[in-house]
Coordinates of C-alpha atoms in Angstrom, one line a residue:
Chain C
M1233 CA -4.0 -90.9 0.7
I1234 CA -2.1 -87.7 1.6
S1235 CA -4.1 -84.9 3.7
Y1236 CA -2.1 -82.1 4.9
P1237 CA -3.5 -80.1 7.7
V1238 CA -5.7 -77.2 6.6
I1239 CA -4.7 -73.9 8.4
E1240 CA -7.3 -71.2 7.8
A1241 CA -6.4 -67.5 8.2
K1242 CA -8.2 -65.9 10.9
A1243 CA -11.4 -64.2 10.0
F1244 CA -12.2 -60.7 10.1
E1245 CA -13.9 -59.8 13.2
P1246 CA -16.2 -56.6 12.6
N1247 CA -16.8 -56.5 16.5
S1248 CA -13.0 -56.0 17.3
D1249 CA -11.7 -52.9 18.6
D1250 CA -8.1 -54.1 17.3
P1251 CA -8.0 -51.5 14.1
L1252 CA -8.7 -48.7 16.7
H1253 CA -6.0 -49.5 19.3
I1254 CA -3.5 -46.9 19.7
N1255 CA -0.1 -47.0 21.6
A1256 CA -1.4 -44.5 24.3
P1257 CA 2.1 -43.3 25.8
L1258 CA 3.6 -43.0 22.4
V1259 CA 0.6 -40.7 21.3
A1260 CA 0.6 -38.8 24.3
D1261 CA 4.4 -37.9 23.6
W1262 CA 3.8 -37.2 20.5
L1263 CA 0.6 -34.6 20.9
I1264 CA 2.7 -33.0 23.9
Q1265 CA 5.6 -32.4 21.3
F1266 CA 3.0 -31.3 18.6
L1267 CA 1.5 -28.6 21.3
R1268 CA 5.0 -27.2 22.2
D1269 CA 6.1 -26.9 18.5
E1270 CA 2.7 -25.4 17.1
V1271 CA 2.0 -23.2 20.1
G1272 CA 5.4 -22.3 21.1
R1273 CA 7.9 -22.4 18.3
R1274 CA 5.3 -21.7 15.4
R1275 CA 3.2 -19.4 16.8
G1276 CA 5.2 -17.9 19.2
F1277 CA 2.5 -18.2 22.5
R1278 CA 3.7 -19.4 26.2
K1279 CA 0.0 -19.9 27.3
V1280 CA -3.0 -21.6 26.3
L1281 CA -6.6 -21.5 27.0
L1282 CA -9.6 -23.8 26.3
G1283 CA -13.2 -24.3 27.1
L1284 CA -13.5 -27.2 29.6
S1285 CA -16.8 -28.8 29.5
G1286 CA -16.4 -31.4 32.1
G1287 CA -16.6 -33.8 29.0
V1288 CA -13.7 -36.5 28.3
D1289 CA -12.4 -34.7 25.2
S1290 CA -11.9 -31.1 26.7
S1291 CA -10.4 -33.0 29.9
L1292 CA -8.1 -34.8 27.9
V1293 CA -6.9 -31.7 26.2
A1294 CA -6.2 -29.7 29.4
Y1295 CA -4.1 -32.7 31.0
L1296 CA -2.2 -32.9 27.6
C1297 CA -1.7 -28.9 27.7
A1298 CA -1.0 -28.9 31.6
R1299 CA 2.0 -31.6 30.7
A1300 CA 3.0 -29.5 27.3
F1301 CA 3.0 -26.1 28.9
G1302 CA 2.8 -26.4 32.9
A1303 CA -0.1 -25.9 34.8
E1304 CA 0.7 -22.4 35.4
N1305 CA 0.0 -21.4 31.4
V1306 CA -3.3 -23.3 31.0
Y1307 CA -6.4 -21.1 31.8
A1308 CA -9.7 -23.3 31.5
F1309 CA -13.0 -21.5 30.9
L1310 CA -15.9 -23.0 32.3
M1311 CA -19.0 -21.4 30.4
P1312 CA -22.5 -23.1 31.5
Y1313 CA -25.9 -22.3 30.3
K1314 CA -28.5 -22.2 32.7
I1315 CA -29.7 -25.7 31.5
S1316 CA -26.3 -27.4 31.8
S1317 CA -26.0 -29.9 34.0
A1318 CA -24.5 -29.5 37.5
E1319 CA -22.3 -32.6 36.9
S1320 CA -20.5 -30.9 34.0
L1321 CA -19.6 -27.8 36.0
E1322 CA -18.4 -30.5 39.0
H1323 CA -16.5 -32.6 36.6
G1324 CA -14.9 -29.3 35.1
N1325 CA -13.8 -28.4 38.5
L1326 CA -12.4 -31.7 39.4
V1327 CA -10.1 -31.4 36.1
V1328 CA -8.9 -27.8 37.3
Q1329 CA -8.0 -29.5 41.0
Q1330 CA -6.4 -32.3 39.8
L1331 CA -3.8 -30.4 37.3
G1332 CA -3.8 -27.1 39.6
I1333 CA -4.5 -25.1 36.0
H1334 CA -6.0 -21.5 36.1
S1335 CA -9.9 -21.6 35.8
R1336 CA -12.6 -19.2 35.3
V1337 CA -16.5 -19.6 35.2
I1338 CA -18.4 -17.4 33.0
E1339 CA -21.8 -18.1 32.8
I1340 CA -23.2 -17.6 29.1
T1341 CA -26.8 -17.2 30.2
P1342 CA -27.2 -13.8 30.2
M1343 CA -25.3 -13.4 26.7
V1344 CA -27.4 -15.8 25.2
D1345 CA -30.9 -15.2 26.8
A1346 CA -30.4 -11.4 25.6
Y1347 CA -30.5 -12.4 22.0
L1348 CA -33.2 -15.2 22.6
S1349 CA -35.4 -13.2 24.8
H1350 CA -35.4 -10.0 22.6
Y1351 CA -35.4 -11.7 19.3
E1352 CA -35.8 -15.3 19.1
P1353 CA -38.0 -16.9 22.2
D1354 CA -39.2 -19.7 20.1
A1355 CA -35.6 -20.8 18.9
S1356 CA -35.3 -24.7 18.9
P1357 CA -33.0 -26.3 20.9
T1358 CA -30.6 -27.0 17.9
R1359 CA -30.5 -23.5 17.5
I1360 CA -29.7 -22.6 21.2
G1361 CA -26.9 -25.2 20.9
N1362 CA -25.4 -23.4 18.1
I1363 CA -26.1 -20.3 19.7
C1364 CA -24.3 -21.3 23.0
A1365 CA -21.4 -22.6 21.4
R1366 CA -20.9 -19.3 19.2
T1367 CA -21.2 -17.3 22.6
R1368 CA -18.4 -19.7 24.0
M1369 CA -16.3 -19.0 20.9
I1370 CA -16.7 -15.3 21.2
I1371 CA -15.4 -15.6 25.1
L1372 CA -12.7 -18.0 24.3
F1373 CA -11.1 -15.5 21.6
D1374 CA -11.6 -12.3 23.8
Q1375 CA -9.9 -14.4 26.6
S1376 CA -7.0 -15.1 24.2
A1377 CA -6.7 -11.5 23.5
K1378 CA -6.4 -10.7 27.0
L1379 CA -4.4 -13.1 28.4
N1380 CA -2.0 -13.2 25.1
A1381 CA -2.5 -17.3 25.3
L1382 CA -3.7 -19.6 22.3
P1383 CA -6.9 -21.3 22.2
I1384 CA -6.9 -25.0 21.9
G1385 CA -9.4 -26.8 20.2
T1386 CA -11.0 -30.0 21.8
G1387 CA -13.0 -31.4 19.2
N1388 CA -12.3 -35.4 18.2
K1389 CA -12.4 -37.1 14.9
S1390 CA -15.5 -38.9 15.4
E1391 CA -17.6 -35.9 16.0
R1392 CA -15.8 -33.9 13.1
L1393 CA -16.6 -37.0 10.8
F1394 CA -20.2 -36.6 11.8
G1395 CA -20.5 -32.7 11.6
Y1396 CA -21.5 -32.9 15.2
F1397 CA -20.1 -29.5 16.1
T1398 CA -21.1 -26.0 15.8
W1399 CA -19.4 -24.6 12.2
H1400 CA -17.2 -21.7 13.1
A1401 CA -17.3 -22.4 17.1
D1402 CA -15.9 -25.9 18.8
D1403 CA -13.7 -25.8 15.2
A1404 CA -12.7 -22.5 15.4
P1405 CA -9.2 -22.9 17.7
P1406 CA -6.0 -22.7 15.6
V1407 CA -4.4 -25.6 17.2
N1408 CA -6.2 -29.0 17.8
P1409 CA -4.4 -32.1 19.4
I1410 CA -6.8 -34.6 19.4
G1411 CA -8.7 -34.0 15.8
D1412 CA -7.6 -37.0 14.3
L1413 CA -8.5 -39.2 17.4
F1414 CA -11.6 -41.2 16.9
K1415 CA -13.7 -41.0 20.5
T1416 CA -12.7 -44.7 21.4
Q1417 CA -9.3 -43.5 21.1
V1418 CA -9.8 -40.4 22.9
W1419 CA -10.9 -42.6 25.6
Q1420 CA -7.8 -44.6 25.2
L1421 CA -5.6 -41.6 25.7
A1422 CA -7.6 -40.0 28.5
R1423 CA -7.3 -43.5 30.9
Y1424 CA -3.5 -43.1 30.0
V1425 CA -3.1 -39.2 30.9
G1426 CA -5.1 -39.8 34.1
V1427 CA -8.2 -38.4 33.3
P1428 CA -10.8 -39.2 36.3
E1429 CA -12.6 -42.3 35.7
V1430 CA -15.9 -40.9 36.5
I1431 CA -15.3 -38.3 33.4
V1432 CA -14.0 -41.0 30.7
N1433 CA -16.9 -43.6 31.5
K1434 CA -19.8 -41.0 31.6
P1435 CA -21.8 -40.8 28.1
A1436 CA -20.7 -38.2 26.1
S1437 CA -22.9 -35.3 25.8
A1438 CA -23.3 -31.6 24.1
D1439 CA -25.4 -31.1 27.4
L1440 CA -27.8 -28.8 25.7
I1441 CA -31.1 -30.6 27.1
V1442 CA -31.5 -32.8 30.1
G1443 CA -30.5 -36.6 29.4
Q1444 CA -29.1 -35.9 26.0
T1445 CA -26.5 -37.9 24.8
D1446 CA -24.2 -38.0 21.7
E1447 CA -25.2 -41.7 21.1
G1448 CA -28.4 -41.3 21.4
D1449 CA -28.7 -38.5 18.7
F1450 CA -26.5 -40.4 16.6
G1451 CA -28.4 -43.5 16.7
I1452 CA -25.5 -45.7 17.1
S1453 CA -22.8 -46.0 19.7
Y1454 CA -19.4 -44.5 19.5
K1455 CA -17.7 -47.9 19.5
K1456 CA -19.8 -49.3 16.6
A1457 CA -19.5 -46.0 14.5
D1458 CA -15.8 -45.5 15.0
R1459 CA -15.0 -49.4 13.7
I1460 CA -17.0 -48.2 10.4
L1461 CA -15.6 -44.6 10.1
H1462 CA -12.0 -46.3 10.3
F1463 CA -12.7 -48.5 7.4
L1464 CA -14.9 -46.0 5.3
T1465 CA -12.2 -43.2 5.7
Q1466 CA -9.7 -45.6 4.4
G1467 CA -11.7 -46.2 1.2
Y1468 CA -13.4 -49.3 1.9
S1469 CA -16.7 -49.4 0.2
P1470 CA -19.9 -49.8 1.9
E1471 CA -20.8 -53.0 0.1
R1472 CA -17.5 -54.4 1.4
L1473 CA -18.1 -53.3 4.6
V1474 CA -21.5 -55.4 4.5
Q1475 CA -19.6 -58.3 3.4
M1476 CA -17.2 -57.8 6.3
G1477 CA -19.7 -58.2 8.7
F1478 CA -21.0 -54.7 9.6
P1479 CA -25.0 -54.2 9.7
A1480 CA -26.0 -52.4 6.4
E1481 CA -28.3 -50.0 8.4
E1482 CA -25.4 -48.9 10.3
V1483 CA -22.9 -48.6 7.6
E1484 CA -25.5 -46.3 5.7
L1485 CA -26.2 -44.2 8.9
V1486 CA -22.5 -43.5 9.3
K1487 CA -21.8 -42.9 5.6
R1488 CA -24.9 -40.3 5.4
K1489 CA -23.7 -38.6 8.4
V1490 CA -20.2 -38.4 6.8
D1491 CA -21.5 -37.5 3.1
S1492 CA -23.7 -34.8 4.5
T1493 CA -21.2 -32.8 6.6
H1494 CA -18.3 -32.6 4.2
W1495 CA -19.0 -28.6 4.1
K1496 CA -18.3 -28.3 7.6
R1497 CA -14.5 -29.4 7.5
H1498 CA -13.9 -26.7 4.8
L1499 CA -13.5 -22.9 4.8
P1500 CA -16.3 -21.0 3.0
T1501 CA -16.7 -21.6 -0.7
T1502 CA -15.0 -18.6 -2.8
A1503 CA -16.3 -17.9 -6.2
M1504 CA -13.0 -18.2 -8.5
L1505 CA -12.4 -15.5 -11.1
S1506 CA -8.6 -15.5 -11.4
T1507 CA -5.6 -18.1 -11.6
T1508 CA -4.2 -16.5 -8.4
A1509 CA -7.5 -17.6 -6.5
I1510 CA -6.7 -18.0 -2.8
G1511 CA -6.5 -21.6 -1.7
E1512 CA -7.1 -23.1 -5.2
Y1513 CA -4.2 -21.2 -7.2
Y1514 CA -2.2 -19.6 -4.6
L1515 CA -1.5 -22.4 -2.3
R1516 CA 0.8 -21.4 0.9
P1517 CA 0.6 -23.6 3.9
V1518 CA -1.0 -22.2 7.5
D1519 CA 2.7 -21.9 8.9
F1520 CA 4.6 -20.0 5.9
Chain F
M57 CA 42.6 -39.6 -2.3
Q58 CA 40.2 -41.7 -1.0
N59 CA 39.9 -42.1 2.8
T60 CA 38.5 -45.4 4.1
V61 CA 37.5 -44.3 7.5
F62 CA 35.5 -41.2 8.3
R63 CA 32.9 -39.8 10.6
V64 CA 29.8 -38.8 9.5
A65 CA 27.6 -36.4 11.2
V66 CA 23.7 -36.6 10.7
G67 CA 21.9 -33.5 11.8
Q68 CA 18.6 -33.8 12.7
M69 CA 17.4 -30.5 11.6
C70 CA 14.1 -28.5 12.9
P71 CA 14.1 -25.6 9.9
E72 CA 12.2 -22.6 10.3
K73 CA 9.5 -22.9 7.8
G74 CA 10.4 -20.4 4.5
H75 CA 13.1 -18.8 6.4
Y76 CA 16.2 -19.6 4.1
R77 CA 18.8 -17.0 6.3
R78 CA 17.8 -18.5 9.6
N79 CA 18.3 -22.0 8.2
L80 CA 21.6 -21.1 7.0
E81 CA 22.4 -19.8 10.3
I82 CA 21.2 -23.2 12.0
I83 CA 23.5 -25.0 9.4
G84 CA 26.4 -23.1 9.8
A85 CA 26.4 -23.7 13.9
L86 CA 26.2 -27.5 12.9
I87 CA 29.1 -27.3 10.5
S88 CA 30.9 -25.7 13.3
Q89 CA 29.9 -28.0 15.9
C90 CA 31.2 -30.7 13.4
L91 CA 34.6 -28.7 13.0
Q92 CA 35.0 -28.2 16.7
M93 CA 34.6 -32.1 17.4
E94 CA 37.8 -34.3 18.4
P95 CA 38.4 -35.6 15.7
P96 CA 36.2 -33.2 13.7
A97 CA 33.3 -34.9 11.7
D98 CA 34.3 -35.2 8.0
V99 CA 30.7 -35.5 6.3
L100 CA 27.7 -33.8 7.6
V101 CA 24.1 -34.7 6.1
L102 CA 21.1 -32.9 6.3
P103 CA 17.8 -33.4 5.9
E104 CA 15.4 -32.9 2.9
T105 CA 14.2 -29.4 2.4
A106 CA 16.6 -28.7 5.3
T107 CA 17.0 -24.8 3.9
T108 CA 13.2 -24.1 4.1
G109 CA 11.2 -27.0 5.8
Y110 CA 9.4 -29.3 3.7
F111 CA 5.4 -28.3 3.3
V112 CA 6.0 -24.6 1.8
E113 CA 3.3 -25.6 -1.6
G114 CA 3.4 -22.9 -4.0
G115 CA 6.1 -21.0 -1.7
V116 CA 8.7 -23.2 -3.9
R117 CA 8.6 -20.4 -6.3
E118 CA 9.9 -17.9 -3.6
L119 CA 12.2 -20.2 -2.2
A120 CA 13.7 -22.4 -4.9
M121 CA 17.3 -21.3 -5.7
S122 CA 20.1 -22.6 -7.6
A123 CA 22.6 -25.2 -6.3
E124 CA 25.3 -22.9 -7.1
S125 CA 23.7 -19.9 -5.1
L126 CA 23.3 -22.1 -2.4
F127 CA 26.7 -23.7 -2.7
N128 CA 28.2 -20.3 -2.7
D129 CA 26.2 -19.3 0.5
L130 CA 27.1 -22.3 2.1
K131 CA 31.1 -21.6 1.2
C132 CA 30.8 -18.4 3.0
L133 CA 29.3 -19.8 6.1
Y134 CA 31.9 -22.0 6.3
S135 CA 34.7 -19.5 5.8
D136 CA 33.5 -17.4 8.4
L137 CA 34.2 -20.1 10.8
E138 CA 37.7 -20.0 9.7
P139 CA 38.2 -23.6 9.5
K140 CA 41.2 -25.6 9.8
H141 CA 39.5 -28.8 8.5
P142 CA 37.7 -29.4 5.4
I143 CA 34.1 -31.0 5.8
D144 CA 31.7 -32.3 3.0
L145 CA 28.1 -31.7 3.2
C146 CA 25.0 -33.1 1.8
V147 CA 21.6 -31.2 2.2
G148 CA 18.4 -31.1 0.8
F149 CA 16.8 -27.7 -0.6
Y150 CA 14.3 -26.9 -3.4
E151 CA 16.3 -26.1 -6.5
L152 CA 15.6 -23.9 -9.4
Y153 CA 17.1 -25.5 -12.3
Q154 CA 17.1 -24.3 -16.1
G155 CA 13.5 -22.9 -15.6
E156 CA 12.3 -25.6 -13.5
Y157 CA 11.5 -26.4 -9.8
F158 CA 12.9 -29.4 -8.1
N159 CA 13.3 -31.1 -4.9
S160 CA 17.0 -31.6 -4.8
A161 CA 20.1 -32.4 -2.3
L162 CA 23.5 -31.2 -3.1
Y163 CA 26.7 -33.0 -2.1
A164 CA 29.7 -30.5 -1.7
T165 CA 33.2 -30.5 -0.6
F166 CA 34.4 -27.3 1.7
T167 CA 38.1 -27.1 2.3
P168 CA 40.0 -24.4 4.3
Q169 CA 41.6 -23.2 1.0
V170 CA 37.9 -22.0 0.2
E171 CA 38.7 -21.5 -3.8
H172 CA 39.2 -25.6 -3.8
S173 CA 35.7 -26.2 -2.3
S174 CA 33.7 -28.1 -5.1
L175 CA 30.3 -28.5 -5.8
N176 CA 30.3 -32.3 -6.2
H177 CA 26.5 -33.2 -7.4
V178 CA 23.3 -32.5 -7.3
H179 CA 20.8 -35.2 -7.0
R180 CA 16.7 -34.3 -8.2
K181 CA 14.3 -36.6 -6.3
F182 CA 13.1 -39.2 -8.9
F183 CA 9.8 -40.3 -7.1
L184 CA 7.6 -37.6 -6.1
P185 CA 4.9 -38.5 -3.7
T186 CA 1.8 -36.9 -4.8
Y187 CA -1.0 -38.8 -2.5
G188 CA -2.5 -38.2 0.6
V189 CA -0.7 -35.6 2.7
F190 CA 1.9 -35.4 -0.5
E191 CA 1.6 -33.0 -3.1
E192 CA 5.2 -33.0 -4.9
E193 CA 4.2 -33.3 -8.3
R194 CA 2.1 -30.3 -8.4
F195 CA 4.8 -28.2 -7.3
V196 CA 8.1 -29.5 -8.5
A197 CA 9.2 -31.3 -11.6
R198 CA 10.7 -34.8 -11.3
G199 CA 14.5 -35.7 -11.7
S200 CA 15.3 -38.5 -14.3
R201 CA 18.9 -39.3 -13.2
L202 CA 20.3 -41.5 -10.7
E203 CA 23.8 -41.1 -10.4
V204 CA 27.0 -41.8 -8.5
F205 CA 29.8 -39.6 -7.8
S206 CA 33.1 -39.6 -6.3
T207 CA 34.0 -38.0 -2.8
R208 CA 36.9 -38.1 -0.3
F209 CA 34.9 -40.9 1.1
G210 CA 34.1 -43.2 -1.6
R211 CA 31.8 -43.4 -4.4
S212 CA 28.4 -42.0 -3.1
A213 CA 24.9 -41.4 -4.3
I214 CA 22.1 -39.6 -2.8
L215 CA 18.1 -40.8 -3.0
I216 CA 15.5 -38.3 -1.5
C217 CA 12.8 -40.2 0.8
E218 CA 10.4 -41.9 -1.6
D219 CA 13.3 -42.6 -4.0
V220 CA 14.1 -45.4 -1.3
W221 CA 10.6 -46.7 -1.2
H222 CA 11.3 -48.0 -4.5
S223 CA 13.9 -50.8 -4.5
V224 CA 14.8 -50.5 -8.1
T225 CA 16.8 -46.9 -7.0
S226 CA 19.1 -48.5 -4.6
M227 CA 19.7 -51.2 -7.1
I228 CA 20.7 -48.8 -9.7
V229 CA 23.0 -46.8 -7.6
A230 CA 24.6 -49.7 -6.5
L231 CA 25.2 -51.3 -9.8
K232 CA 27.0 -47.9 -10.6
G233 CA 29.1 -48.4 -7.8
A234 CA 27.9 -46.7 -4.8
Q235 CA 29.6 -47.5 -1.7
V236 CA 27.5 -45.0 0.5
I237 CA 23.8 -43.9 -0.3
Y238 CA 23.1 -40.8 1.3
V239 CA 19.1 -40.5 2.3
P240 CA 17.8 -36.8 2.9
T241 CA 14.2 -37.4 4.3
A242 CA 11.5 -35.5 5.3
S243 CA 8.8 -38.3 6.8
P244 CA 5.9 -37.0 8.7
A245 CA 4.6 -39.3 11.5
R246 CA 1.6 -41.5 10.9
G247 CA 0.3 -45.0 12.4
F248 CA 0.4 -45.0 16.2
Q249 CA -0.7 -48.5 16.9
G250 CA 2.4 -50.4 17.4
D251 CA 5.2 -50.2 19.5
V252 CA 7.1 -47.5 17.4
I253 CA 5.7 -45.2 14.6
E254 CA 4.8 -46.9 11.4
N255 CA 7.0 -44.9 9.2
V256 CA 9.8 -45.0 11.5
D257 CA 9.7 -48.7 11.3
A258 CA 9.2 -49.1 7.8
Y259 CA 12.3 -46.8 7.4
R260 CA 14.3 -49.2 9.0
R261 CA 13.0 -52.1 7.4
M262 CA 13.9 -50.6 4.1
L263 CA 17.2 -49.1 4.8
T264 CA 18.5 -52.4 6.5
Q265 CA 16.9 -54.1 3.4
I266 CA 19.1 -51.8 0.9
A267 CA 22.1 -52.0 2.7
S268 CA 22.4 -55.5 2.8
E269 CA 21.2 -56.4 -0.3
H270 CA 23.4 -54.1 -1.9
T271 CA 26.2 -54.6 0.8
L272 CA 26.7 -50.7 1.1
F273 CA 26.4 -48.1 3.8
V274 CA 23.3 -46.2 3.7
V275 CA 23.2 -42.6 6.1
Q276 CA 19.6 -41.0 6.3
S277 CA 19.1 -37.7 7.8
S278 CA 15.6 -37.1 8.9
L279 CA 13.7 -33.7 9.3
V280 CA 12.4 -33.2 12.6
G281 CA 9.6 -30.6 14.0
F282 CA 5.9 -29.7 13.3
E283 CA 4.5 -28.4 9.9
G284 CA 0.9 -27.6 10.2
G285 CA 0.3 -30.5 12.5
K286 CA 2.4 -32.9 10.3
G287 CA 5.4 -33.7 12.8
F288 CA 8.5 -35.0 11.2
V289 CA 9.6 -38.3 12.8
G290 CA 13.6 -38.0 12.8
S291 CA 14.9 -41.4 13.6
S292 CA 17.6 -41.0 11.2
W293 CA 19.1 -44.7 10.5
V294 CA 22.9 -45.3 10.2
V295 CA 23.2 -48.8 8.4
N296 CA 26.4 -50.7 7.5
P297 CA 27.0 -53.3 4.8
F298 CA 25.8 -56.1 6.8
G299 CA 22.3 -54.5 7.2
K300 CA 22.7 -53.8 10.6
V301 CA 21.7 -50.4 12.3
I302 CA 24.9 -48.9 13.7
A303 CA 23.1 -45.4 14.9
Q304 CA 19.5 -44.3 15.1
G305 CA 18.6 -40.6 15.9
P306 CA 15.9 -39.8 18.5
I307 CA 12.4 -39.5 17.5
G308 CA 11.1 -36.0 16.8
Q309 CA 14.2 -34.3 18.4
P310 CA 16.8 -32.2 16.8
A311 CA 19.9 -34.0 17.3
L312 CA 23.4 -34.1 15.7
L313 CA 24.3 -38.1 15.5
V314 CA 28.1 -38.8 15.1
V315 CA 28.9 -41.9 13.2
P316 CA 32.7 -43.8 12.3
I317 CA 32.2 -45.2 8.7
H318 CA 34.9 -47.9 7.7
L319 CA 34.5 -48.2 3.8
D320 CA 36.5 -51.5 4.0
D321 CA 33.5 -53.1 5.6
V322 CA 31.7 -52.6 2.3
A323 CA 34.6 -55.0 0.5
I324 CA 34.3 -57.5 3.7
A325 CA 30.5 -57.6 3.4
R326 CA 30.6 -58.2 -0.6
A327 CA 33.0 -60.9 -0.2
Q328 CA 30.9 -62.7 2.5
L329 CA 27.6 -62.1 0.8
P330 CA 28.2 -61.4 -3.3
L331 CA 24.7 -60.5 -4.0
L332 CA 25.6 -57.2 -5.6
S333 CA 27.9 -59.6 -8.0
D334 CA 25.0 -62.0 -8.8
L335 CA 23.0 -58.9 -9.8
R336 CA 25.4 -57.6 -12.0
S337 CA 25.5 -60.9 -13.6
V338 CA 22.0 -61.0 -14.4
V339 CA 21.7 -57.1 -15.6
P340 CA 21.5 -58.0 -19.2
D341 CA 18.3 -60.5 -18.3
I342 CA 16.7 -57.8 -16.3
A343 CA 17.4 -55.2 -19.2
L344 CA 15.5 -57.7 -21.5
H345 CA 12.6 -57.9 -19.1
L346 CA 12.4 -54.2 -18.8
Q347 CA 12.4 -53.8 -22.4
Q348 CA 9.7 -56.5 -22.9
I349 CA 7.6 -54.4 -20.3
L350 CA 8.4 -51.3 -22.4
C351 CA 7.0 -53.2 -25.7
E352 CA 4.2 -54.4 -24.0
E353 CA 2.9 -51.1 -22.6
R354 CA 3.3 -49.4 -26.4
I355 CA 1.1 -52.1 -27.3

């Protein structure tokens, strides 16, 4: 009896990071070109500025900017609040020293607490976090006007999809080089460009409460979430992802976070009354 | 009279978004560079929407122009250079034609006796990408013709960008006699997992397949520069009728790529591998299948 050898195709491995792998040198070169083109050629700026938290996202952006524009044209603002960890400031300074970029520490505590102590002493940590983020945005845009430098965004794709940012604050800078990179891809690129390991390896944190971590807030690790986000954003149904081996409760958690935050990834909703409604009928790109 | 050896220059252009006059200046500079080469380049191929930039959305209404207007502007540009040599130009632009907007590319010949210059052909993009980042069908109408036209350098055709993602378009122009296919392109980069950007590799695979299957030259000119975060890849490919890449433009950078073309290679390749002849012999059967598909769709 004839019996051919059976060769089974390799089964899908839900714990594999392969789908999230990036060619880091290729991406770094591309993002540097992007920064030069969008900041310089399209918008006419020679200098850039960013808020440097001491975390991996803003550190990575600082490294990319230094390579794109030269350290002398990059201005980093470290803007701690009274409960920010000392380690954040230390790591921010480490990046500044390694790159030789300009830096300035502007404490936001007096600004934030002036409002809180006078009007809202009982504000929740979430509200305080939003006030801090919007205060930092005010400073960045004011410094932008002062220095004639363009603010650069530092939000990654995972937190954008989770809505884990403050609307019209973290997302306000007009140019963002890492917004299409999942957090796990940010780690890959950060290692390649030379962000210190101590920054890449530490747990990501919004640094609003002592001991707070992003993953603790989410209820899922970035590694797990990014794998699910990768397939969800491509159009795979939750049922299909469960069939592929992803835990149902994790798929549901990720999907719920994405579905409940679409509004944060859009401009305000405007009542349409005419056939020339801006952004609906009257469509012109940002660089027109 | 047809020349069998010519030099094609591929301008990987980075247009200023919406600034037609500024982009004409860039085109003028590229023509000037071509004419000053020793020997001069004979054909300059420029990307899709080279006169305006690609992602202009409703701005098409403000930027579209007739092929004749563009031809006349190009003629003035060329004439101002006080040229001693002729040059052919293939360039992509948003066209206003008979009351509709199109994503088009024209092919024209400019001669030192400017009144003898001619607008040889206009191709209107056949396949309009309208998915993901692309919204073409929302802003321009679909062209319906796939034609081959005579030039000083053989029978030629133009296919724009997604036109070449469908094998049927190159099949039709090959059957109609094309020896060279010009491919003005605007392709925003996506896919950074592998050794090269995914759509750079996709174009290499498609264009080498088209060239080897139909035994003709393929000359792509691909846009560069970022538009609203979307970076055009460049990496223009020039492929010979044996399916070999004879030149590749740099990734994402403006450049003028100059490549000698020996049209005799078309006949040599077709004699070695008569795939086009085989294809031609089964055209009636293919037509029957297409007819069948049409009838089934009607049911």
